Short mmCIF file of C-alpha atoms (C1' of nucleotides) in Angstrom, two decimals:
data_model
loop_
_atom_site.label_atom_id
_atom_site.label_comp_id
_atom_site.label_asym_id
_atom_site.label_seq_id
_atom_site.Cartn_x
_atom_site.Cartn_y
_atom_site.Cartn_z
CA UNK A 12 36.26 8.75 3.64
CA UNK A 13 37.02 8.21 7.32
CA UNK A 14 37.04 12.52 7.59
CA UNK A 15 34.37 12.88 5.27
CA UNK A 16 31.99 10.83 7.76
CA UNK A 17 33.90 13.33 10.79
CA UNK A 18 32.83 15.96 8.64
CA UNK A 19 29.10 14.73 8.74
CA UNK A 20 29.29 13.90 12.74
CA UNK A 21 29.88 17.57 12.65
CA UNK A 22 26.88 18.93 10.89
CA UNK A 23 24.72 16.51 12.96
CA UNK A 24 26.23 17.57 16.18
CA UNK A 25 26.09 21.60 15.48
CA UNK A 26 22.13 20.87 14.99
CA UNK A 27 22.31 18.70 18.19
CA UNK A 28 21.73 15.93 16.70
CA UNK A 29 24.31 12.68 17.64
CA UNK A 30 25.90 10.19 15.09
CA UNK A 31 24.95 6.51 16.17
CA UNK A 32 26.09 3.79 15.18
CA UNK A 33 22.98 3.24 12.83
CA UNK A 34 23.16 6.66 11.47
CA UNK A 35 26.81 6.08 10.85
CA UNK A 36 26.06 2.59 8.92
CA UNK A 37 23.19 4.38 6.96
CA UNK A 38 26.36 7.24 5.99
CA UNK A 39 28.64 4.55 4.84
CA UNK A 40 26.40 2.86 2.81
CA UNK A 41 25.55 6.00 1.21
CA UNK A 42 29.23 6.95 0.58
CA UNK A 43 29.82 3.47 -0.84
CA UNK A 44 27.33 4.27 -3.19
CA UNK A 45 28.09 7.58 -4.33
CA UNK A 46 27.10 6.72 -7.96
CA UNK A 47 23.94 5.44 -7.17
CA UNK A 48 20.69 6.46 -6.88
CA UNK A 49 19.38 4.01 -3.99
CA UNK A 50 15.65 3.95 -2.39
CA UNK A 51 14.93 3.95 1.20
CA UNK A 52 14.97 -0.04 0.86
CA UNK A 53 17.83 -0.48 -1.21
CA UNK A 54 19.88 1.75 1.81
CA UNK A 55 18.07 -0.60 4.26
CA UNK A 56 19.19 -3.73 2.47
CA UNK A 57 22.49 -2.75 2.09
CA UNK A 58 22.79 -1.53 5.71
CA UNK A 59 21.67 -4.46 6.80
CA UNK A 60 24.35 -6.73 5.58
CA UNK A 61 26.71 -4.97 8.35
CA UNK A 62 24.20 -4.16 10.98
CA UNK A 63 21.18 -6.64 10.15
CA UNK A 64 19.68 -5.70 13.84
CA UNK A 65 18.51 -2.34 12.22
CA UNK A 66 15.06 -1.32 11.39
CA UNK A 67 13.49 -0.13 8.25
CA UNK A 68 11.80 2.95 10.21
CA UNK A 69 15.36 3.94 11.47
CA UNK A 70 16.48 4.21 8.22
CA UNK A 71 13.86 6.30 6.96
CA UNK A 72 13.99 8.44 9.75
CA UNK A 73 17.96 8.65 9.12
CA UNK A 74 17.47 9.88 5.61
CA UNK A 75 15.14 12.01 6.79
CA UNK A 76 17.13 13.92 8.69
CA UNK A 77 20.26 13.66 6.39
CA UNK A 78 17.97 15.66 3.83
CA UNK A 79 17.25 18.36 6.11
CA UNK A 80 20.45 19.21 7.07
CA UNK A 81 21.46 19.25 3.20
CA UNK A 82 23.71 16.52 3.64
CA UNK A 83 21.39 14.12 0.85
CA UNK A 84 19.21 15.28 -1.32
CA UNK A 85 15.95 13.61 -1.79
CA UNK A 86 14.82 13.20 -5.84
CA UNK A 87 12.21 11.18 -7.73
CA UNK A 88 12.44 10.11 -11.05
CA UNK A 89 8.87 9.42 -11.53
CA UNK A 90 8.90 5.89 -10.52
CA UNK A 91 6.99 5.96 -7.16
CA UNK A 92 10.32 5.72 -5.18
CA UNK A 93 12.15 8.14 -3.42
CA UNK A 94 15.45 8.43 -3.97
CA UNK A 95 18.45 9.47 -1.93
CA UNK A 96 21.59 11.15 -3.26
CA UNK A 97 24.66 12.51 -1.44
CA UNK A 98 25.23 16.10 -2.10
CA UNK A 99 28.61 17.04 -2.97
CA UNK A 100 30.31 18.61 -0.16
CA UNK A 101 30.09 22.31 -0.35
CA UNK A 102 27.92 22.40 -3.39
CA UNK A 103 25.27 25.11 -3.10
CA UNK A 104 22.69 23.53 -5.21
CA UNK A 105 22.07 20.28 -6.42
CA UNK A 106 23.40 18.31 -9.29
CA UNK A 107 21.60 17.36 -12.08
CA UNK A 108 20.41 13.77 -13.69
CA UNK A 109 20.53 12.27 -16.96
CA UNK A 110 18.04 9.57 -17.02
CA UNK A 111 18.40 7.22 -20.04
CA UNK A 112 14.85 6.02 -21.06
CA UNK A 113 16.18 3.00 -22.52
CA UNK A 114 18.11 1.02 -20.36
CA UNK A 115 17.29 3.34 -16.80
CA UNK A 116 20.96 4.80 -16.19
CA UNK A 117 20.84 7.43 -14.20
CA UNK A 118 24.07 9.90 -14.71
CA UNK A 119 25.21 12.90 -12.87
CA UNK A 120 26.39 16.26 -14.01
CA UNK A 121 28.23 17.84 -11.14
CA UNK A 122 28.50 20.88 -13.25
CA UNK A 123 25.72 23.99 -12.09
CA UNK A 124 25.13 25.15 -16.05
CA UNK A 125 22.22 26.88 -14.52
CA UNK A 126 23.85 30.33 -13.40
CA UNK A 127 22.45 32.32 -16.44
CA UNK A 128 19.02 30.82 -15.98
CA UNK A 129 19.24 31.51 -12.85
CA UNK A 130 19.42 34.76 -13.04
CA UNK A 131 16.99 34.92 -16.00
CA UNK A 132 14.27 33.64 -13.22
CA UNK A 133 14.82 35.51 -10.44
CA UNK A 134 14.88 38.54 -12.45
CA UNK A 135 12.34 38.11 -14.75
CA UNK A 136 10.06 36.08 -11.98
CA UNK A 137 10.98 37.97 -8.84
CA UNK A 138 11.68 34.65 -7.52
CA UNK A 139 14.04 34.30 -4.88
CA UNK A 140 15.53 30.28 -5.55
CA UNK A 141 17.32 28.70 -2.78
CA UNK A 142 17.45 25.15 -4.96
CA UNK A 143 16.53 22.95 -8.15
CA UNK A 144 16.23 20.12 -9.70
CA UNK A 145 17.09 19.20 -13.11
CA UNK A 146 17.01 16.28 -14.72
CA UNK A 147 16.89 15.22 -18.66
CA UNK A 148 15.04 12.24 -19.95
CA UNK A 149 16.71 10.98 -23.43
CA UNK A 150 19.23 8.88 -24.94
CA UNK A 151 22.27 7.70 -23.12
CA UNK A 152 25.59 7.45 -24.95
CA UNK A 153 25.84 3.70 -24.31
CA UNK A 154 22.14 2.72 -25.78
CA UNK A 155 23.05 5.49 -28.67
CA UNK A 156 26.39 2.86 -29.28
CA UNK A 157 24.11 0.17 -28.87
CA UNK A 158 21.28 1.52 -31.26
CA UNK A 159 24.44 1.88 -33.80
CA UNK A 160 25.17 -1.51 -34.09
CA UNK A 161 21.84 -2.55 -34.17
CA UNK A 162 21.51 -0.65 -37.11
CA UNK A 163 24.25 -1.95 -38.79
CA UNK A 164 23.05 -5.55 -38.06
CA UNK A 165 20.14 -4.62 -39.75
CA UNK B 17 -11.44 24.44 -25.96
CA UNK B 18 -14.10 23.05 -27.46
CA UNK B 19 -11.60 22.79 -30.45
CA UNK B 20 -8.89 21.52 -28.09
CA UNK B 21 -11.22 18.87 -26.86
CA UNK B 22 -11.65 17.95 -30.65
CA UNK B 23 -7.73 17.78 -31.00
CA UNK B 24 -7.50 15.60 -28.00
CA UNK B 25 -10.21 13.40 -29.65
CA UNK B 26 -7.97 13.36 -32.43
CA UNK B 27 -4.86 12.42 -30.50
CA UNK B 28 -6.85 9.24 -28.94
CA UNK B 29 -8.04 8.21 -31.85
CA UNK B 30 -5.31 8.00 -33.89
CA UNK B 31 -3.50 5.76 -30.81
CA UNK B 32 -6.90 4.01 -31.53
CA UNK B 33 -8.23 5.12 -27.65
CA UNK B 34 -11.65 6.31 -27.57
CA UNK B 35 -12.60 9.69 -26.09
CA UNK B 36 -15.36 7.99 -23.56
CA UNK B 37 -17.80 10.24 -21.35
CA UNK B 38 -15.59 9.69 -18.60
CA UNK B 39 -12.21 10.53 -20.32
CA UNK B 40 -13.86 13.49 -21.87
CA UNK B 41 -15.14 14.73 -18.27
CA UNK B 42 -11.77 14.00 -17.14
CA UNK B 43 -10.01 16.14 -19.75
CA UNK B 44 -12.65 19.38 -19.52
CA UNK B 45 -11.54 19.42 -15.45
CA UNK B 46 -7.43 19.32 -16.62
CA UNK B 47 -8.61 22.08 -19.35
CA UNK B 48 -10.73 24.02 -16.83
CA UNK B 49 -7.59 24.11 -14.01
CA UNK B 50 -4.82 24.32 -16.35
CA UNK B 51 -3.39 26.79 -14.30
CA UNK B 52 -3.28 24.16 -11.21
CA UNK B 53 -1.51 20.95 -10.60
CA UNK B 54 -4.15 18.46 -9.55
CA UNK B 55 -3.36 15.33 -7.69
CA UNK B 56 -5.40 11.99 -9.01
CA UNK B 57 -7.27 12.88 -6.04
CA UNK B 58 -8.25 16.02 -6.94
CA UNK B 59 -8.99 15.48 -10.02
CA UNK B 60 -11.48 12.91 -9.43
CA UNK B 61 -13.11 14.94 -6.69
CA UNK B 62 -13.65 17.99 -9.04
CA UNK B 63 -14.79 15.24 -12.46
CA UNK B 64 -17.42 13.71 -9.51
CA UNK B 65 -19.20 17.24 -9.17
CA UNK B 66 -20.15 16.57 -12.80
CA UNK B 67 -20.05 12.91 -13.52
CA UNK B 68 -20.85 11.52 -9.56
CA UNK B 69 -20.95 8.01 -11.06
CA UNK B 70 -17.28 7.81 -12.40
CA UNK B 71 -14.49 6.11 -10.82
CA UNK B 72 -11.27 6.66 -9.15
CA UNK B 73 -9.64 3.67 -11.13
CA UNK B 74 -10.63 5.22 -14.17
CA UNK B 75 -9.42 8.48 -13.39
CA UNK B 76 -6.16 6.97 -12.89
CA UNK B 77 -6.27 5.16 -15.95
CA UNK B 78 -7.18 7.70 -17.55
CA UNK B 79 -4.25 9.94 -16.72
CA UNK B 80 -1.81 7.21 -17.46
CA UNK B 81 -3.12 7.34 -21.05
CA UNK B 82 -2.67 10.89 -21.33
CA UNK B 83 0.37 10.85 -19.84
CA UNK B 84 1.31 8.11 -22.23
CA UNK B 85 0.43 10.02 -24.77
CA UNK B 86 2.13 13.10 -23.74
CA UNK B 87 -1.08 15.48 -23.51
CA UNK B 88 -0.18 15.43 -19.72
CA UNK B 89 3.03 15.40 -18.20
CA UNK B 90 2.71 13.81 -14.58
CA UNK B 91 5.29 15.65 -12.10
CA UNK B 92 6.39 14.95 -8.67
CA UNK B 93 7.04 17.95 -5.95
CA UNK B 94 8.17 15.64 -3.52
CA UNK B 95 5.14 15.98 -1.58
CA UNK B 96 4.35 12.18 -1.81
CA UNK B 97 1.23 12.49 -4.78
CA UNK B 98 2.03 12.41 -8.34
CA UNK B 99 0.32 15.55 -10.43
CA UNK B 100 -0.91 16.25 -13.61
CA UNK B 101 -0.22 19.03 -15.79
CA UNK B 102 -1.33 19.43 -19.13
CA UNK B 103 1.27 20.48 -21.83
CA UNK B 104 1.40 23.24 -24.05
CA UNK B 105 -0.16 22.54 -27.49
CA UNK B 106 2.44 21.86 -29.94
CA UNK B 107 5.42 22.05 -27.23
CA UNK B 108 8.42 20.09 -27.21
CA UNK B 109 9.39 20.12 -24.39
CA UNK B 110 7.65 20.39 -20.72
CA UNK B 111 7.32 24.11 -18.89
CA UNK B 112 9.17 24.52 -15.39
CA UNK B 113 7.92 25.43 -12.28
CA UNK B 114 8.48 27.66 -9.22
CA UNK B 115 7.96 26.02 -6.48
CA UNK B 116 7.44 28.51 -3.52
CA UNK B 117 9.13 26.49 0.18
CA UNK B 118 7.15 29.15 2.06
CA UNK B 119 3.97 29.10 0.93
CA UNK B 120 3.15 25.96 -1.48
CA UNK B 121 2.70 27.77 -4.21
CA UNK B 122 3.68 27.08 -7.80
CA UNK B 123 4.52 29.08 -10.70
CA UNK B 124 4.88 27.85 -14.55
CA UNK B 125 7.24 29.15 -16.55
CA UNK B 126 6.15 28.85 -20.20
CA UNK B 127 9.63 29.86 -21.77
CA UNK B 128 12.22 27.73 -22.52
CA UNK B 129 15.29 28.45 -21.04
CA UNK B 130 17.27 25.54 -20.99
CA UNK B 131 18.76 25.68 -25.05
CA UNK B 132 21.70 26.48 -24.52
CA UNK B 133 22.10 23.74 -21.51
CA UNK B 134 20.78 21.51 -23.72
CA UNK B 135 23.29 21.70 -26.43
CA UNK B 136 25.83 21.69 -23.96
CA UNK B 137 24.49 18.90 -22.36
CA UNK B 138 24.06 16.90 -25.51
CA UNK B 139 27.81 17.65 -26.25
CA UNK B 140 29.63 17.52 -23.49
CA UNK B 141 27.88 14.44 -22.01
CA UNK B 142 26.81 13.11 -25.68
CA UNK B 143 23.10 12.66 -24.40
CA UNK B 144 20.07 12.72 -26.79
CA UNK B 145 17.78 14.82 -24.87
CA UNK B 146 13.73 13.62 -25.23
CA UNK B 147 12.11 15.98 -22.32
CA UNK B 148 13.46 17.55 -18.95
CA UNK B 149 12.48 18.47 -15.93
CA UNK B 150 13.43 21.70 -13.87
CA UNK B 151 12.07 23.18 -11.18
CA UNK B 152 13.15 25.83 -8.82
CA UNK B 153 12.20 26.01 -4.95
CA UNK B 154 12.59 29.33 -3.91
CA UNK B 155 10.67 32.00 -2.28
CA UNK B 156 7.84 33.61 -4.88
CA UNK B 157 7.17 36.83 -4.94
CA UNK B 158 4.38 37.32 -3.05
CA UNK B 159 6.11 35.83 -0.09
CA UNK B 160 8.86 38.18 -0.45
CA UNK B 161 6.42 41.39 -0.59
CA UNK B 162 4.78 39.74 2.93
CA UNK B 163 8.12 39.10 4.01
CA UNK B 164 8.58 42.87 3.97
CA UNK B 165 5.61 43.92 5.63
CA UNK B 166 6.42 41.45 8.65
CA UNK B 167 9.99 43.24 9.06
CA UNK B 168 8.36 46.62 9.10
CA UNK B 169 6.19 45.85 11.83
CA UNK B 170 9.15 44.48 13.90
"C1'" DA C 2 28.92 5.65 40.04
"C1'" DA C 3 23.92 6.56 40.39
"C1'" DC C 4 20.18 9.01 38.94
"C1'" DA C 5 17.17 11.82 36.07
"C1'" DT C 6 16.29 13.23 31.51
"C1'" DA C 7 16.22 13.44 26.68
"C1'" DT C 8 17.11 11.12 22.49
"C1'" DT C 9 17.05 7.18 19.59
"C1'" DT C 10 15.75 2.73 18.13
"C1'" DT C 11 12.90 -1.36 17.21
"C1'" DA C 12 8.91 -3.64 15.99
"C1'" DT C 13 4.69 -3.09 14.46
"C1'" DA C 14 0.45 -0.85 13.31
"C1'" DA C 15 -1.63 2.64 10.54
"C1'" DT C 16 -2.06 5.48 6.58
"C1'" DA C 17 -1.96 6.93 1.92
"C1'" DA C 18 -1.26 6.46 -2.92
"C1'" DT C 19 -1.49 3.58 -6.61
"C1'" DT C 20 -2.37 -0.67 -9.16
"C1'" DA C 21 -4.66 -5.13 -10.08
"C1'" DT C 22 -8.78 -7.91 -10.55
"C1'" DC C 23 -12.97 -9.20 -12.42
"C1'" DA C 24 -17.65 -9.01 -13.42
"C1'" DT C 25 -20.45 -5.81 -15.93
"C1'" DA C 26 -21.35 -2.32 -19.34
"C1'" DT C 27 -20.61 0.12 -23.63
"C1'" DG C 28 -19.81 1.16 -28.48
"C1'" DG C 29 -18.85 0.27 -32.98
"C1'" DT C 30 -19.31 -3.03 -36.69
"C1'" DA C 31 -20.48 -7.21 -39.55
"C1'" DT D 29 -29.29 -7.54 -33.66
"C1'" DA D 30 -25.39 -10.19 -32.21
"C1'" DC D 31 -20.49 -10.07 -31.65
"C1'" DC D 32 -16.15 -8.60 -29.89
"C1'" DA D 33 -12.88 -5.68 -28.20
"C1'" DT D 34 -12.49 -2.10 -25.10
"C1'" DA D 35 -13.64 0.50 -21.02
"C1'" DT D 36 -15.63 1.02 -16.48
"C1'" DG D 37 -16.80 0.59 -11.45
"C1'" DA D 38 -16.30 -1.46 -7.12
"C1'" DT D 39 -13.24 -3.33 -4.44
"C1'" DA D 40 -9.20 -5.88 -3.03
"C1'" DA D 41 -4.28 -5.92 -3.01
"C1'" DT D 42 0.08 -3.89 -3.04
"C1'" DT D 43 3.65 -0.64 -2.01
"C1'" DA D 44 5.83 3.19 0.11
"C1'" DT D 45 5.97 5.84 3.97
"C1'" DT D 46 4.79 7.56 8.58
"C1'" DA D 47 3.12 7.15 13.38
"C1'" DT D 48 3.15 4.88 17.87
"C1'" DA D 49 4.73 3.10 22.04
"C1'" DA D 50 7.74 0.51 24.76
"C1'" DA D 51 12.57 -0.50 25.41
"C1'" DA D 52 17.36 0.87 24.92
"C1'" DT D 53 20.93 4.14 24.82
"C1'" DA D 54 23.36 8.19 25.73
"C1'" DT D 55 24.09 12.66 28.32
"C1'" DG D 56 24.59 15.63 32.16
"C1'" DT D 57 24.54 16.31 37.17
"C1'" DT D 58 25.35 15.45 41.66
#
DNA sequence: AACATATTTTATAATAATTATCATATGGTA
DNA sequence: TACCATATGATAATTATTATAAAATATGTT
């Protein structure tokens, strides 16, 4: 954890950039919440248990800059939020989303999968891709359990 | 399109949703830029060149019924607007795009692509897959030729 | 250490997209 | 035609995000 956030002081100071103590609490919170999916708000919120003196617009402006040195990546699941998710250190692309449409999980696969189609499109498209997002809206195993039982119920 | 106007009719009606003036106006400007991806904005700025006395409220509503009813599929660039983009007749799932970082531009690809992730996705992960979303940001083709030209002239 | 300079932060105002409200209008049907 | 549910238009309200400007902090130099 502890070199993982030396790790990031790096990136921000090869782009000149300096790790304060707000950008460092807006870090932690995201590393504490690796699994999650959290808004600009929900980071501020959080953040602001440990450093309440922060402001909104500094946390904004954090994640902001996280996502353009590739350090987060910025997604939106079609629910008027953006959302902010570490990237995996030394991952090349982006991982992909499994969003459950019954009960909202939101599951990563760290796996790429996309190599063949990959090359497919930049082949077959002349399209040179430097990132992507994928993400599949269904079922999650958990509601499919659920959705089980209720059957049997029934 | 007159007969895919009809269909669309169809669809409405059998959710028992009329097909009003304004709806209609609203589909013949998704039908007439199918090959675009028009904010709410834009879409009620191109339906008021035709039908000056309709809405923006309605607009919206309208495209949350379409979307509802999966004529539409509303997508997200990260550019802050949602868009619109009408789906293939008779697909299953939604088309990906090319999203071009230099120049704005985006791309549709029509093919599918994705079955084998998607069996391995529904396997490996056991997730019933409804609909996905991919899209690749990248630099299009076009870019790439004008890239070229720049580096001769250097 | 003192100073000049650049960067960052805070609080707040402004903007932009979207949704809610409510009175009015419309369309089909008894 | 009168009724009733549905749809619309104008506008207000809400929500997310970005811009602004003054104050604070850090950095580099002498």
């Amino acid at each position: 954890m502890e070199t993982r956030i030396e790790r990031i002081k790096k990136q921000l100071h090869s782009a000149s950039y300096k790790l304060t103590p707000q950008r460092e609490a807006t870090v932690r919170v995201l590393l504490e919440n690796e699994e999650d999916h959290l808004s600009a708000e929900d980071v501020y919120l959080l953040v602001k248990e440990k450093s309440p003196e922060i402001g909104l617009a500094t946390v904004y402006r954090t994640l902001e800059l996280l996502t353009e040195l590739k350090i987060v990546d910025k997604i939106n699941f079609g629910d008027g939020v953006s959302r902010y998710d570490l990237r995996q250190e030394g991952a090349a692309h982006f991982h992909h989303h499994l969003v459950c449409i019954e009960c909202g999980a939101v599951d990563e696969i760290q796996e790429d999968l996309l190599e063949d189609v990959e090359s497919v499109v930049e082949r077959k498209w002349n399209f040179k891709i430097k990132d992507h997002r994928l993400t599949f809206h269904g079922i999650c195993y958990r509601c499919q359990d659920k959705d089980k039982e209720v059957e049997k119920v029934d």
